[in-house]
PDB file of C-alpha atoms and ligand atoms in Angstrom:
ATOM      1  CA  MET A   1       0.113   0.129   0.326  1.00 91.00           C
ATOM      2  CA  SER A   2       1.007   3.529  -0.716  1.00 97.00           C
ATOM      3  CA  ILE A   3       2.374   5.246   2.121  1.00 98.00           C
ATOM      4  CA  PHE A   4       2.367   8.780   2.673  1.00 98.00           C
ATOM      5  CA  VAL A   5       3.921  11.294   4.634  1.00 98.00           C
ATOM      6  CA  CYS A   6       3.115  15.176   5.926  1.00 98.00           C
ATOM      7  CA  LYS A   7       6.572  16.844   5.661  1.00 98.00           C
ATOM      8  CA  VAL A   8       5.106  19.134   8.343  1.00 97.00           C
ATOM      9  CA  CYS A   9       4.534  16.990  11.447  1.00 97.00           C
ATOM     10  CA  GLY A  10       5.089  13.530  10.331  1.00 97.00           C
ATOM     11  CA  HIS A  11       1.720  12.184  10.197  1.00 98.00           C
ATOM     12  CA  VAL A  12       1.450   9.294   7.649  1.00 98.00           C
ATOM     13  CA  GLU A  13      -1.993   8.345   5.672  1.00 98.00           C
ATOM     14  CA  PHE A  14      -2.160   4.929   3.917  1.00 97.00           C
ATOM     15  CA  GLY A  15      -3.264   4.835  -0.358  1.00 96.00           C
ATOM     16  CA  SER A  16      -3.331   8.377  -1.378  1.00 96.00           C
ATOM     17  CA  ALA A  17      -2.764  12.300   0.386  1.00 97.00           C
ATOM     18  CA  PRO A  18      -5.032  14.077   2.361  1.00 97.00           C
ATOM     19  CA  ASP A  19      -7.139  17.143   1.003  1.00 98.00           C
ATOM     20  CA  THR A  20      -5.344  18.514   4.191  1.00 98.00           C
ATOM     21  CA  CYS A  21      -3.029  17.191   7.320  1.00 98.00           C
ATOM     22  CA  PRO A  22      -5.716  15.813   9.950  1.00 97.00           C
ATOM     23  CA  VAL A  23      -3.208  16.705  12.082  1.00 97.00           C
ATOM     24  CA  CYS A  24      -2.140  19.809  11.010  1.00 97.00           C
ATOM     25  CA  HIS A  25      -3.830  20.931   9.172  1.00 98.00           C
ATOM     26  CA  VAL A  26      -1.821  21.822   5.839  1.00 98.00           C
ATOM     27  CA  PRO A  27      -2.710  21.172   2.445  1.00 98.00           C
ATOM     28  CA  LYS A  28      -1.748  17.913   0.009  1.00 97.00           C
ATOM     29  CA  GLU A  29       1.331  19.448  -1.380  1.00 98.00           C
ATOM     30  CA  ASN A  30       2.615  18.802   1.733  1.00 98.00           C
ATOM     31  CA  PHE A  31       2.701  15.141   1.203  1.00 98.00           C
ATOM     32  CA  GLN A  32       5.303  13.400   0.616  1.00 98.00           C
ATOM     33  CA  GLN A  33       5.207   9.558  -0.988  1.00 98.00           C
ATOM     34  CA  LYS A  34       7.503   7.699   1.093  1.00 98.00           C
ATOM     35  CA  ASP A  35       6.293   3.775   1.042  1.00 98.00           C
ATOM     36  CA  ASN A  36       9.215   2.259   2.745  1.00 98.00           C
ATOM     37  CA  ILE A  37       9.125   4.604   5.863  1.00 98.00           C
ATOM     38  CA  PHE A  38       8.779   1.230   7.582  1.00 98.00           C
ATOM     39  CA  SER A  39      11.349  -0.650   6.421  1.00 97.00           C
ATOM     40  CA  GLU A  40      14.342   1.715   6.060  1.00 97.00           C
ATOM     41  CA  ALA A  41      13.563   2.028  10.595  1.00 97.00           C
ATOM     42  CA  LEU A  42      13.849  -1.938  11.072  1.00 96.00           C
ATOM     43  CA  GLU A  43      17.180  -1.589   8.152  1.00 96.00           C
ATOM     44  CA  LYS A  44      19.048   1.116   9.828  1.00 95.00           C
ATOM     45  CA  SER A  45      17.858  -0.538  13.706  1.00 94.00           C
ATOM     46  CA  PRO A  46      18.170  -3.871  13.464  1.00 93.00           C
ATOM     47  CA  GLU A  47      17.699  -4.887  16.928  1.00 93.00           C
ATOM     48  CA  GLY A  48      15.176  -2.124  17.090  1.00 94.00           C
ATOM     49  CA  GLY A  49      12.285  -3.706  17.223  1.00 95.00           C
ATOM     50  CA  ALA A  50      12.052  -4.778  20.320  1.00 96.00           C
ATOM     51  CA  LYS A  51      11.908  -0.997  22.324  1.00 96.00           C
ATOM     52  CA  HIS A  52       9.838  -0.031  19.302  1.00 98.00           C
ATOM     53  CA  ALA A  53       7.076  -2.031  17.475  1.00 98.00           C
ATOM     54  CA  PRO A  54       4.050  -0.819  18.889  1.00 98.00           C
ATOM     55  CA  VAL A  55       2.866  -3.880  21.846  1.00 98.00           C
ATOM     56  CA  VAL A  56      -1.023  -3.731  21.603  1.00 98.00           C
ATOM     57  CA  THR A  57      -3.677  -4.626  24.051  1.00 97.00           C
ATOM     58  CA  ILE A  58      -6.783  -4.648  23.242  1.00 96.00           C
ATOM     59  CA  LYS A  59      -9.524  -4.398  26.369  1.00 93.00           C
ATOM     60  CA  LYS A  60     -13.487  -4.627  25.009  1.00 90.00           C
ATOM     61  CA  GLU A  61     -13.913  -3.156  28.819  1.00 87.00           C
ATOM     62  CA  CYS A  62     -13.328   0.125  28.973  1.00 91.00           C
ATOM     63  CA  LYS A  63     -13.442   1.244  32.410  1.00 88.00           C
ATOM     64  CA  LEU A  64     -13.437   5.060  32.060  1.00 94.00           C
ATOM     65  CA  LEU A  65     -16.699   5.104  29.963  1.00 92.00           C
ATOM     66  CA  GLU A  66     -18.710   3.072  31.277  1.00 87.00           C
ATOM     67  CA  ASP A  67     -21.847   3.371  30.034  1.00 90.00           C
ATOM     68  CA  GLU A  68     -20.983   3.447  25.956  1.00 92.00           C
ATOM     69  CA  ALA A  69     -19.355   0.206  23.724  1.00 92.00           C
ATOM     70  CA  CYS A  70     -15.262   1.235  24.042  1.00 94.00           C
ATOM     71  CA  THR A  71     -12.992  -0.880  23.259  1.00 93.00           C
ATOM     72  CA  ASP A  72      -9.596   0.730  24.528  1.00 95.00           C
ATOM     73  CA  VAL A  73      -6.791  -0.380  23.006  1.00 97.00           C
ATOM     74  CA  HIS A  74      -3.422   0.340  25.104  1.00 97.00           C
ATOM     75  CA  VAL A  75      -0.497   0.984  23.524  1.00 98.00           C
ATOM     76  CA  LYS A  76       3.050   0.409  24.922  1.00 98.00           C
ATOM     77  CA  VAL A  77       5.528   1.500  22.097  1.00 98.00           C
ATOM     78  CA  GLY A  78       8.204  -1.653  22.691  1.00 97.00           C
ATOM     79  CA  LYS A  79       8.441  -4.810  24.208  1.00 97.00           C
ATOM     80  CA  ILE A  80      10.746  -2.892  25.977  1.00 97.00           C
ATOM     81  CA  THR A  81       9.357   0.505  27.003  1.00 96.00           C
ATOM     82  CA  HIS A  82      10.719   2.985  24.884  1.00 98.00           C
ATOM     83  CA  PRO A  83      13.082   5.121  26.573  1.00 97.00           C
ATOM     84  CA  MET A  84      11.635   8.840  27.313  1.00 98.00           C
ATOM     85  CA  GLU A  85      14.317  12.385  27.281  1.00 98.00           C
ATOM     86  CA  ASP A  86      15.155  14.893  25.653  1.00 96.00           C
ATOM     87  CA  ALA A  87      17.586  13.292  23.225  1.00 97.00           C
ATOM     88  CA  HIS A  88      15.704  10.046  22.304  1.00 97.00           C
ATOM     89  CA  SER A  89      11.435   9.932  22.778  1.00 98.00           C
ATOM     90  CA  ILE A  90       8.428   9.205  21.682  1.00 98.00           C
ATOM     91  CA  VAL A  91       7.732  12.368  19.542  1.00 98.00           C
ATOM     92  CA  PHE A  92       3.696  10.480  18.607  1.00 98.00           C
ATOM     93  CA  ILE A  93       2.055   7.246  18.022  1.00 98.00           C
ATOM     94  CA  ASP A  94      -1.007   7.618  15.233  1.00 98.00           C
ATOM     95  CA  CYS A  95      -4.386   5.358  16.086  1.00 98.00           C
ATOM     96  CA  TYR A  96      -5.802   4.078  12.396  1.00 98.00           C
ATOM     97  CA  ILE A  97      -9.352   1.948  11.987  1.00 97.00           C
ATOM     98  CA  ASP A  98      -9.331  -0.226   9.376  1.00 96.00           C
ATOM     99  CA  ASP A  99      -6.331   2.114   7.510  1.00 94.00           C
ATOM    100  CA  LYS A 100      -8.467   5.729   8.304  1.00 95.00           C
ATOM    101  CA  TYR A 101      -6.624   7.657  10.821  1.00 97.00           C
ATOM    102  CA  VAL A 102      -8.303   8.288  14.508  1.00 97.00           C
ATOM    103  CA  ALA A 103      -6.045   9.469  16.887  1.00 97.00           C
ATOM    104  CA  ARG A 104      -3.335  10.938  17.770  1.00 97.00           C
ATOM    105  CA  ILE A 105      -0.781  10.869  21.750  1.00 98.00           C
ATOM    106  CA  SER A 106       1.158  13.368  21.336  1.00 98.00           C
ATOM    107  CA  LEU A 107       4.083  12.632  23.852  1.00 98.00           C
ATOM    108  CA  ARG A 108       6.882  14.222  25.255  1.00 97.00           C
ATOM    109  CA  PRO A 109       9.977  13.636  27.737  1.00 97.00           C
ATOM    110  CA  GLY A 110       7.489  14.087  30.741  1.00 95.00           C
ATOM    111  CA  VAL A 111       5.776  11.286  30.257  1.00 98.00           C
ATOM    112  CA  TYR A 112       5.970   7.700  28.842  1.00 98.00           C
ATOM    113  CA  ALA A 113       5.899   5.715  25.978  1.00 98.00           C
ATOM    114  CA  ALA A 114       2.628   4.143  26.305  1.00 98.00           C
ATOM    115  CA  GLY A 115      -1.175   5.700  25.937  1.00 98.00           C
ATOM    116  CA  CYS A 116      -5.013   4.482  25.392  1.00 97.00           C
ATOM    117  CA  PHE A 117      -7.277   5.018  22.404  1.00 97.00           C
ATOM    118  CA  HIS A 118     -11.185   5.414  23.315  1.00 97.00           C
ATOM    119  CA  THR A 119     -13.039   3.841  19.772  1.00 96.00           C
ATOM    120  CA  LYS A 120     -16.053   3.203  19.069  1.00 94.00           C
ATOM    121  CA  PRO A 121     -17.381   0.107  17.725  1.00 90.00           C
ATOM    122  CA  GLY A 122     -17.180  -1.186  13.896  1.00 89.00           C
ATOM    123  CA  GLY A 123     -13.616  -1.570  12.974  1.00 91.00           C
ATOM    124  CA  LYS A 124     -12.295  -4.383  12.458  1.00 94.00           C
ATOM    125  CA  LYS A 125      -7.911  -3.702  11.228  1.00 96.00           C
ATOM    126  CA  LEU A 126      -6.029  -1.286  13.789  1.00 97.00           C
ATOM    127  CA  ARG A 127      -2.840   0.287  12.835  1.00 98.00           C
ATOM    128  CA  VAL A 128      -0.467   1.540  15.331  1.00 98.00           C
ATOM    129  CA  VAL A 129       1.956   3.619  14.484  1.00 98.00           C
ATOM    130  CA  GLU A 130       4.631   5.250  16.683  1.00 98.00           C
ATOM    131  CA  PHE A 131       8.092   7.653  15.659  1.00 98.00           C
ATOM    132  CA  CYS A 132      10.857   8.358  17.270  1.00 98.00           C
ATOM    133  CA  ASN A 133      13.017  11.576  17.085  1.00 97.00           C
ATOM    134  CA  LEU A 134      16.333   8.803  15.975  1.00 97.00           C
ATOM    135  CA  HIS A 135      14.912   5.763  14.493  1.00 97.00           C
ATOM    136  CA  GLY A 136      11.779   6.644  12.557  1.00 98.00           C
ATOM    137  CA  TYR A 137       8.787   4.566  12.259  1.00 98.00           C
ATOM    138  CA  TRP A 138       7.465   1.595  13.685  1.00 98.00           C
ATOM    139  CA  GLN A 139       3.857   0.181  13.563  1.00 98.00           C
ATOM    140  CA  THR A 140       2.446  -2.758  14.940  1.00 98.00           C
ATOM    141  CA  GLU A 141      -1.107  -4.284  12.568  1.00 97.00           C
ATOM    142  CA  THR A 142      -3.645  -6.513  14.058  1.00 96.00           C
ATOM    143  CA  ASP A 143      -7.028  -7.220  13.331  1.00 93.00           C
ATOM    144  CA  PHE A 144     -10.483  -5.847  16.457  1.00 84.00           C
TER     145      PHE A 144
HETATM  146 FE1  LIG B 201      14.021   4.847  19.557  1.00 78.03          FE
END
């Protein structure tokens, strides 16, 4: 599948470039086709998967939105939790349902490389993308 990356905020779109970036709202011209972002990251850091591949846990019972049919998507970056330091940290975690972007968690060194998306029902395929300021893009795909 074709991959397009926003030059301004790093957001990734699958399939085609959007008219405007859903994260930073710049127009389509700011997207560059970069189909190999995930394989390039793995080539540069063959051992990097343990600290970068998102570990996804799906919880059908939401403890926060008890009255909704919410599915919690818990994400931890790396089986070995990725560091969050000024010089080396995870910048964001993006969530996609059926290859459509739904939400971003922006991170800073004051928090851990983890987060939760409270997703609405109906999706079949989940994709989680994270971006490390030193080691690039990593992803995990799974069924709901
Ligand atoms: Fe990293």
